[in-house]
PDB file of C-alpha atoms in Angstrom:
ATOM      1  CA  MET A  14     -57.886 -77.877  38.946  1.00 75.00           C
ATOM      2  CA  SER A  15     -59.961 -80.570  37.305  1.00 88.00           C
ATOM      3  CA  VAL A  16     -60.381 -84.060  38.732  1.00 87.00           C
ATOM      4  CA  GLN A  17     -58.369 -85.473  35.850  1.00 89.00           C
ATOM      5  CA  GLU A  18     -55.500 -83.031  36.445  1.00 90.00           C
ATOM      6  CA  ARG A  19     -55.484 -83.882  40.142  1.00 87.00           C
ATOM      7  CA  LYS A  20     -55.383 -87.622  39.364  1.00 88.00           C
ATOM      8  CA  GLN A  21     -52.510 -87.103  36.925  1.00 92.00           C
ATOM      9  CA  ARG A  22     -50.602 -85.093  39.529  1.00 93.00           C
ATOM     10  CA  GLU A  23     -51.204 -87.763  42.183  1.00 91.00           C
ATOM     11  CA  ARG A  24     -50.101 -90.479  39.775  1.00 92.00           C
ATOM     12  CA  ALA A  25     -46.890 -88.587  38.993  1.00 93.00           C
ATOM     13  CA  GLU A  26     -46.253 -88.090  42.718  1.00 95.00           C
ATOM     14  CA  ARG A  27     -46.739 -91.830  43.378  1.00 94.00           C
ATOM     15  CA  GLU A  28     -44.352 -92.646  40.564  1.00 94.00           C
ATOM     16  CA  ARG A  29     -41.703 -90.286  41.985  1.00 96.00           C
ATOM     17  CA  LEU A  30     -42.207 -91.866  45.411  1.00 96.00           C
ATOM     18  CA  ILE A  31     -41.740 -95.372  44.004  1.00 96.00           C
ATOM     19  CA  VAL A  32     -38.551 -94.371  42.182  1.00 97.00           C
ATOM     20  CA  ALA A  33     -37.139 -92.452  45.159  1.00 97.00           C
ATOM     21  CA  THR A  34     -37.904 -95.311  47.541  1.00 97.00           C
ATOM     22  CA  ALA A  35     -36.387 -97.921  45.229  1.00 97.00           C
ATOM     23  CA  ARG A  36     -33.307 -95.784  44.782  1.00 97.00           C
ATOM     24  CA  GLU A  37     -32.917 -95.265  48.523  1.00 97.00           C
ATOM     25  CA  LEU A  38     -33.378 -98.962  49.226  1.00 97.00           C
ATOM     26  CA  ALA A  39     -30.878 -99.945  46.524  1.00 98.00           C
ATOM     27  CA  GLU A  40     -28.284 -97.484  47.830  1.00 96.00           C
ATOM     28  CA  GLN A  41     -28.755 -98.708  51.408  1.00 96.00           C
ATOM     29  CA  ARG A  42     -29.094-102.463  50.914  1.00 96.00           C
ATOM     30  CA  GLY A  43     -28.286-103.274  47.281  1.00 96.00           C
ATOM     31  CA  TRP A  44     -30.461-104.089  44.310  1.00 97.00           C
ATOM     32  CA  ASP A  45     -31.375-107.555  45.608  1.00 96.00           C
ATOM     33  CA  ALA A  46     -33.292-105.828  48.413  1.00 96.00           C
ATOM     34  CA  VAL A  47     -35.492-103.959  45.915  1.00 96.00           C
ATOM     35  CA  THR A  48     -38.627-106.042  45.490  1.00 95.00           C
ATOM     36  CA  THR A  49     -42.167-104.960  44.681  1.00 91.00           C
ATOM     37  CA  ARG A  50     -43.306-106.391  48.002  1.00 93.00           C
ATOM     38  CA  ARG A  51     -40.748-104.405  49.988  1.00 95.00           C
ATOM     39  CA  LEU A  52     -41.448-101.254  47.969  1.00 94.00           C
ATOM     40  CA  ALA A  53     -45.188-101.612  48.509  1.00 93.00           C
ATOM     41  CA  GLU A  54     -44.628-101.920  52.255  1.00 94.00           C
ATOM     42  CA  ARG A  55     -42.330 -98.897  52.381  1.00 94.00           C
ATOM     43  CA  ILE A  56     -44.552 -96.556  50.393  1.00 93.00           C
ATOM     44  CA  GLU A  57     -47.730 -97.958  51.949  1.00 92.00           C
ATOM     45  CA  TYR A  58     -49.429 -98.841  48.689  1.00 91.00           C
ATOM     46  CA  SER A  59     -50.449-102.266  47.442  1.00 91.00           C
ATOM     47  CA  GLN A  60     -48.374-104.197  44.931  1.00 92.00           C
ATOM     48  CA  PRO A  61     -51.082-103.732  42.265  1.00 92.00           C
ATOM     49  CA  VAL A  62     -50.625 -99.966  42.630  1.00 91.00           C
ATOM     50  CA  LEU A  63     -46.898-100.398  41.945  1.00 91.00           C
ATOM     51  CA  TYR A  64     -47.672-102.543  38.914  1.00 93.00           C
ATOM     52  CA  SER A  65     -50.007 -99.835  37.618  1.00 93.00           C
ATOM     53  CA  HIS A  66     -46.909 -97.590  37.349  1.00 94.00           C
ATOM     54  CA  PHE A  67     -44.144-100.069  36.513  1.00 95.00           C
ATOM     55  CA  ARG A  68     -44.427-103.571  35.072  1.00 93.00           C
ATOM     56  CA  GLY A  69     -41.667-104.726  37.368  1.00 93.00           C
ATOM     57  CA  LYS A  70     -38.227-104.127  38.771  1.00 95.00           C
ATOM     58  CA  ARG A  71     -36.673-103.779  35.307  1.00 96.00           C
ATOM     59  CA  GLU A  72     -38.767-100.691  34.555  1.00 96.00           C
ATOM     60  CA  ILE A  73     -37.962 -99.218  37.961  1.00 97.00           C
ATOM     61  CA  ILE A  74     -34.249 -99.732  37.248  1.00 98.00           C
ATOM     62  CA  GLY A  75     -34.752 -97.991  33.900  1.00 98.00           C
ATOM     63  CA  ALA A  76     -36.467 -95.023  35.551  1.00 98.00           C
ATOM     64  CA  ILE A  77     -33.620 -94.701  38.057  1.00 98.00           C
ATOM     65  CA  ALA A  78     -31.062 -94.969  35.243  1.00 98.00           C
ATOM     66  CA  LEU A  79     -32.726 -92.097  33.388  1.00 98.00           C
ATOM     67  CA  GLU A  80     -32.848 -90.007  36.556  1.00 98.00           C
ATOM     68  CA  GLY A  81     -29.185 -90.769  37.228  1.00 98.00           C
ATOM     69  CA  ALA A  82     -28.165 -89.909  33.664  1.00 98.00           C
ATOM     70  CA  ALA A  83     -29.801 -86.505  34.001  1.00 98.00           C
ATOM     71  CA  GLU A  84     -28.066 -85.910  37.343  1.00 98.00           C
ATOM     72  CA  MET A  85     -24.691 -86.993  35.996  1.00 98.00           C
ATOM     73  CA  ALA A  86     -25.047 -84.777  32.910  1.00 98.00           C
ATOM     74  CA  ALA A  87     -25.861 -81.778  35.106  1.00 98.00           C
ATOM     75  CA  ALA A  88     -22.918 -82.488  37.426  1.00 98.00           C
ATOM     76  CA  VAL A  89     -20.457 -82.921  34.551  1.00 98.00           C
ATOM     77  CA  ARG A  90     -21.650 -79.724  32.853  1.00 98.00           C
ATOM     78  CA  ALA A  91     -21.457 -77.753  36.093  1.00 98.00           C
ATOM     79  CA  ALA A  92     -17.923 -78.951  36.794  1.00 97.00           C
ATOM     80  CA  ALA A  93     -16.741 -78.334  33.247  1.00 96.00           C
ATOM     81  CA  SER A  94     -18.327 -74.883  33.030  1.00 95.00           C
ATOM     82  CA  SER A  95     -16.285 -73.583  35.937  1.00 94.00           C
ATOM     83  CA  ALA A  96     -12.989 -74.745  34.408  1.00 94.00           C
ATOM     84  CA  LYS A  97     -10.880 -72.194  32.530  1.00 93.00           C
ATOM     85  CA  SER A  98      -8.973 -74.375  30.052  1.00 94.00           C
ATOM     86  CA  PRO A  99      -9.538 -77.569  28.042  1.00 94.00           C
ATOM     87  CA  ARG A 100      -7.228 -79.478  30.401  1.00 94.00           C
ATOM     88  CA  ALA A 101      -9.079 -78.211  33.470  1.00 95.00           C
ATOM     89  CA  ARG A 102     -12.445 -79.086  31.852  1.00 96.00           C
ATOM     90  CA  VAL A 103     -11.372 -82.645  31.066  1.00 96.00           C
ATOM     91  CA  THR A 104      -9.879 -83.090  34.534  1.00 97.00           C
ATOM     92  CA  ALA A 105     -13.044 -81.724  36.172  1.00 97.00           C
ATOM     93  CA  LEU A 106     -15.184 -83.989  33.987  1.00 97.00           C
ATOM     94  CA  ALA A 107     -13.153 -87.074  34.971  1.00 97.00           C
ATOM     95  CA  ARG A 108     -13.208 -86.249  38.678  1.00 97.00           C
ATOM     96  CA  THR A 109     -16.922 -85.498  38.628  1.00 98.00           C
ATOM     97  CA  TYR A 110     -17.742 -88.698  36.756  1.00 98.00           C
ATOM     98  CA  LEU A 111     -15.728 -90.846  39.163  1.00 98.00           C
ATOM     99  CA  ASP A 112     -17.162 -89.010  42.169  1.00 98.00           C
ATOM    100  CA  PHE A 113     -20.715 -89.522  40.882  1.00 98.00           C
ATOM    101  CA  ALA A 114     -20.075 -93.251  40.431  1.00 98.00           C
ATOM    102  CA  ALA A 115     -18.580 -93.555  43.929  1.00 97.00           C
ATOM    103  CA  ARG A 116     -21.323 -91.561  45.688  1.00 97.00           C
ATOM    104  CA  ASN A 117     -24.213 -93.252  43.839  1.00 97.00           C
ATOM    105  CA  PRO A 118     -23.228 -96.902  43.358  1.00 97.00           C
ATOM    106  CA  ALA A 119     -26.764 -98.256  42.974  1.00 98.00           C
ATOM    107  CA  VAL A 120     -27.722 -95.520  40.524  1.00 98.00           C
ATOM    108  CA  TYR A 121     -24.492 -96.102  38.603  1.00 98.00           C
ATOM    109  CA  ASP A 122     -25.318 -99.811  38.444  1.00 98.00           C
ATOM    110  CA  ALA A 123     -28.805 -98.987  37.168  1.00 98.00           C
ATOM    111  CA  MET A 124     -27.256 -96.809  34.484  1.00 97.00           C
ATOM    112  CA  PHE A 125     -24.516 -99.154  33.275  1.00 96.00           C
ATOM    113  CA  GLN A 126     -24.624-102.601  34.852  1.00 95.00           C
ATOM    114  CA  LEU A 127     -28.251-103.683  35.234  1.00 97.00           C
ATOM    115  CA  ASP A 128     -30.935-104.327  32.642  1.00 96.00           C
ATOM    116  CA  GLY A 129     -33.311-101.392  32.764  1.00 96.00           C
ATOM    117  CA  GLY A 130     -34.722-102.126  29.336  1.00 96.00           C
ATOM    118  CA  LEU A 131     -33.079 -99.035  27.847  1.00 96.00           C
ATOM    119  CA  ALA A 132     -31.464 -98.787  24.424  1.00 92.00           C
ATOM    120  CA  PHE A 133     -27.978 -97.285  24.261  1.00 92.00           C
ATOM    121  CA  ALA A 134     -26.312 -95.783  21.185  1.00 89.00           C
ATOM    122  CA  GLN A 135     -29.385 -96.279  19.014  1.00 92.00           C
ATOM    123  CA  GLU A 136     -32.035 -94.086  17.482  1.00 91.00           C
ATOM    124  CA  ASP A 137     -34.528 -94.961  20.205  1.00 94.00           C
ATOM    125  CA  THR A 138     -32.103 -94.208  23.032  1.00 96.00           C
ATOM    126  CA  PRO A 139     -33.985 -92.147  25.644  1.00 97.00           C
ATOM    127  CA  GLU A 140     -33.122 -88.455  25.675  1.00 97.00           C
ATOM    128  CA  PRO A 141     -31.533 -88.401  29.183  1.00 97.00           C
ATOM    129  CA  LEU A 142     -28.999 -91.039  28.075  1.00 97.00           C
ATOM    130  CA  LYS A 143     -28.217 -89.114  24.884  1.00 97.00           C
ATOM    131  CA  ASP A 144     -27.822 -85.945  26.928  1.00 97.00           C
ATOM    132  CA  ALA A 145     -25.442 -87.616  29.397  1.00 97.00           C
ATOM    133  CA  PHE A 146     -23.218 -88.651  26.493  1.00 97.00           C
ATOM    134  CA  ALA A 147     -23.526 -85.152  25.018  1.00 97.00           C
ATOM    135  CA  ALA A 148     -22.350 -83.697  28.339  1.00 97.00           C
ATOM    136  CA  LEU A 149     -19.165 -85.760  28.017  1.00 97.00           C
ATOM    137  CA  LEU A 150     -18.761 -84.947  24.326  1.00 97.00           C
ATOM    138  CA  GLU A 151     -18.997 -81.199  24.953  1.00 96.00           C
ATOM    139  CA  SER A 152     -15.706 -81.196  26.858  1.00 93.00           C
ATOM    140  CA  LEU A 153     -13.977 -84.185  25.322  1.00 95.00           C
ATOM    141  CA  GLY A 154     -14.698 -83.369  21.696  1.00 92.00           C
ATOM    142  CA  GLU A 155     -12.443 -80.333  21.842  1.00 91.00           C
ATOM    143  CA  VAL A 156      -9.435 -82.437  22.906  1.00 93.00           C
ATOM    144  CA  ALA A 157      -9.940 -85.440  20.605  1.00 93.00           C
ATOM    145  CA  GLY A 158      -7.034 -84.436  18.411  1.00 89.00           C
ATOM    146  CA  ASP A 159      -6.586 -83.978  14.708  1.00 90.00           C
ATOM    147  CA  GLY A 160      -8.172 -86.669  12.590  1.00 93.00           C
ATOM    148  CA  VAL A 161      -9.905 -88.314  15.565  1.00 94.00           C
ATOM    149  CA  HIS A 162     -13.690 -88.499  15.521  1.00 96.00           C
ATOM    150  CA  PRO A 163     -14.903 -86.624  18.653  1.00 96.00           C
ATOM    151  CA  GLY A 164     -17.677 -89.155  19.359  1.00 96.00           C
ATOM    152  CA  LEU A 165     -15.292 -92.091  19.114  1.00 96.00           C
ATOM    153  CA  PHE A 166     -12.776 -90.357  21.368  1.00 96.00           C
ATOM    154  CA  THR A 167     -15.547 -89.654  23.892  1.00 96.00           C
ATOM    155  CA  GLU A 168     -16.565 -93.335  23.860  1.00 96.00           C
ATOM    156  CA  VAL A 169     -12.974 -94.437  24.573  1.00 96.00           C
ATOM    157  CA  PHE A 170     -12.487 -91.856  27.334  1.00 96.00           C
ATOM    158  CA  TRP A 171     -15.861 -92.796  28.842  1.00 97.00           C
ATOM    159  CA  ALA A 172     -14.901 -96.484  28.719  1.00 97.00           C
ATOM    160  CA  ALA A 173     -11.683 -95.663  30.591  1.00 97.00           C
ATOM    161  CA  LEU A 174     -13.638 -93.726  33.239  1.00 98.00           C
ATOM    162  CA  HIS A 175     -16.145 -96.546  33.551  1.00 98.00           C
ATOM    163  CA  GLY A 176     -13.326 -99.045  34.002  1.00 97.00           C
ATOM    164  CA  LEU A 177     -11.718 -96.903  36.682  1.00 98.00           C
ATOM    165  CA  ALA A 178     -15.030 -96.434  38.487  1.00 98.00           C
ATOM    166  CA  THR A 179     -15.931-100.104  38.347  1.00 97.00           C
ATOM    167  CA  LEU A 180     -12.498-101.476  39.264  1.00 98.00           C
ATOM    168  CA  THR A 181     -12.036 -99.006  42.117  1.00 97.00           C
ATOM    169  CA  ARG A 182     -15.441 -99.854  43.577  1.00 96.00           C
ATOM    170  CA  ALA A 183     -14.673-103.569  43.311  1.00 96.00           C
ATOM    171  CA  ARG A 184     -11.428-102.892  45.196  1.00 95.00           C
ATOM    172  CA  ARG A 185      -9.352-104.092  42.250  1.00 97.00           C
ATOM    173  CA  LEU A 186      -7.666-100.669  42.195  1.00 97.00           C
ATOM    174  CA  PRO A 187      -6.685 -98.790  45.356  1.00 95.00           C
ATOM    175  CA  PRO A 188      -8.832 -95.660  45.747  1.00 94.00           C
ATOM    176  CA  GLU A 189      -5.957 -93.574  47.067  1.00 95.00           C
ATOM    177  CA  ASP A 190      -4.406 -93.573  43.557  1.00 96.00           C
ATOM    178  CA  THR A 191      -7.516 -92.179  41.834  1.00 96.00           C
ATOM    179  CA  GLU A 192      -6.070 -88.694  41.378  1.00 96.00           C
ATOM    180  CA  ARG A 193      -2.895 -90.094  39.809  1.00 96.00           C
ATOM    181  CA  ARG A 194      -5.037 -92.175  37.428  1.00 96.00           C
ATOM    182  CA  VAL A 195      -7.082 -89.123  36.428  1.00 96.00           C
ATOM    183  CA  LYS A 196      -3.879 -87.182  35.731  1.00 95.00           C
ATOM    184  CA  LEU A 197      -2.483 -90.037  33.642  1.00 94.00           C
ATOM    185  CA  LEU A 198      -5.736 -90.394  31.728  1.00 94.00           C
ATOM    186  CA  VAL A 199      -5.870 -86.682  30.962  1.00 94.00           C
ATOM    187  CA  ASP A 200      -2.153 -86.441  30.122  1.00 92.00           C
ATOM    188  CA  ARG A 201      -1.939 -89.513  27.898  1.00 89.00           C
ATOM    189  CA  LEU A 202      -5.375 -90.001  26.408  1.00 86.00           C
ATOM    190  CA  ALA A 203      -6.626 -86.437  26.125  1.00 79.00           C
ATOM    191  CA  MET A 204      -3.078 -85.107  25.696  1.00 77.00           C
ATOM    192  CA  VAL A 205      -3.958 -81.641  26.966  1.00 68.00           C
TER     193      VAL A 205
END
């Protein structure tokens, strides 16, 4: 291995460490606790080293959002692939989405609530975000209904899931009724 290859590998490892540490800190103590100073202390590198990887917290949030989008896409696809019917796929997708949001609140915030400097629904949207939407579209497109654009239907269904996730986490909706909400969403919106 050349010196340059070793340096690139070490740089990539430091970047993964920064992202993993920020994610862990955000999940434990909230995004306000994620500062470059605190990250530098935790990973035992100087703040200038952090700034050589990320220009600031916004870029770290963006990196975590991309990581989370990839994880969510994989989880949704895995859940949907084991389902035997369109109804079961949509139900599995909804449950998996809501479970992901509940288990990873800081990552979910990075993906959809915080400014990570990422473009959504545009040509320059990063590939992991496009793929996360595609993972939803794969199951939801088949149940959009006659004359309904599959992408538009997916956006509306996604918006409903996002609302459920956000309102449940904020304790505006009681969590014990989540399964009934999923059933209603699948029955009435997806009509499968």
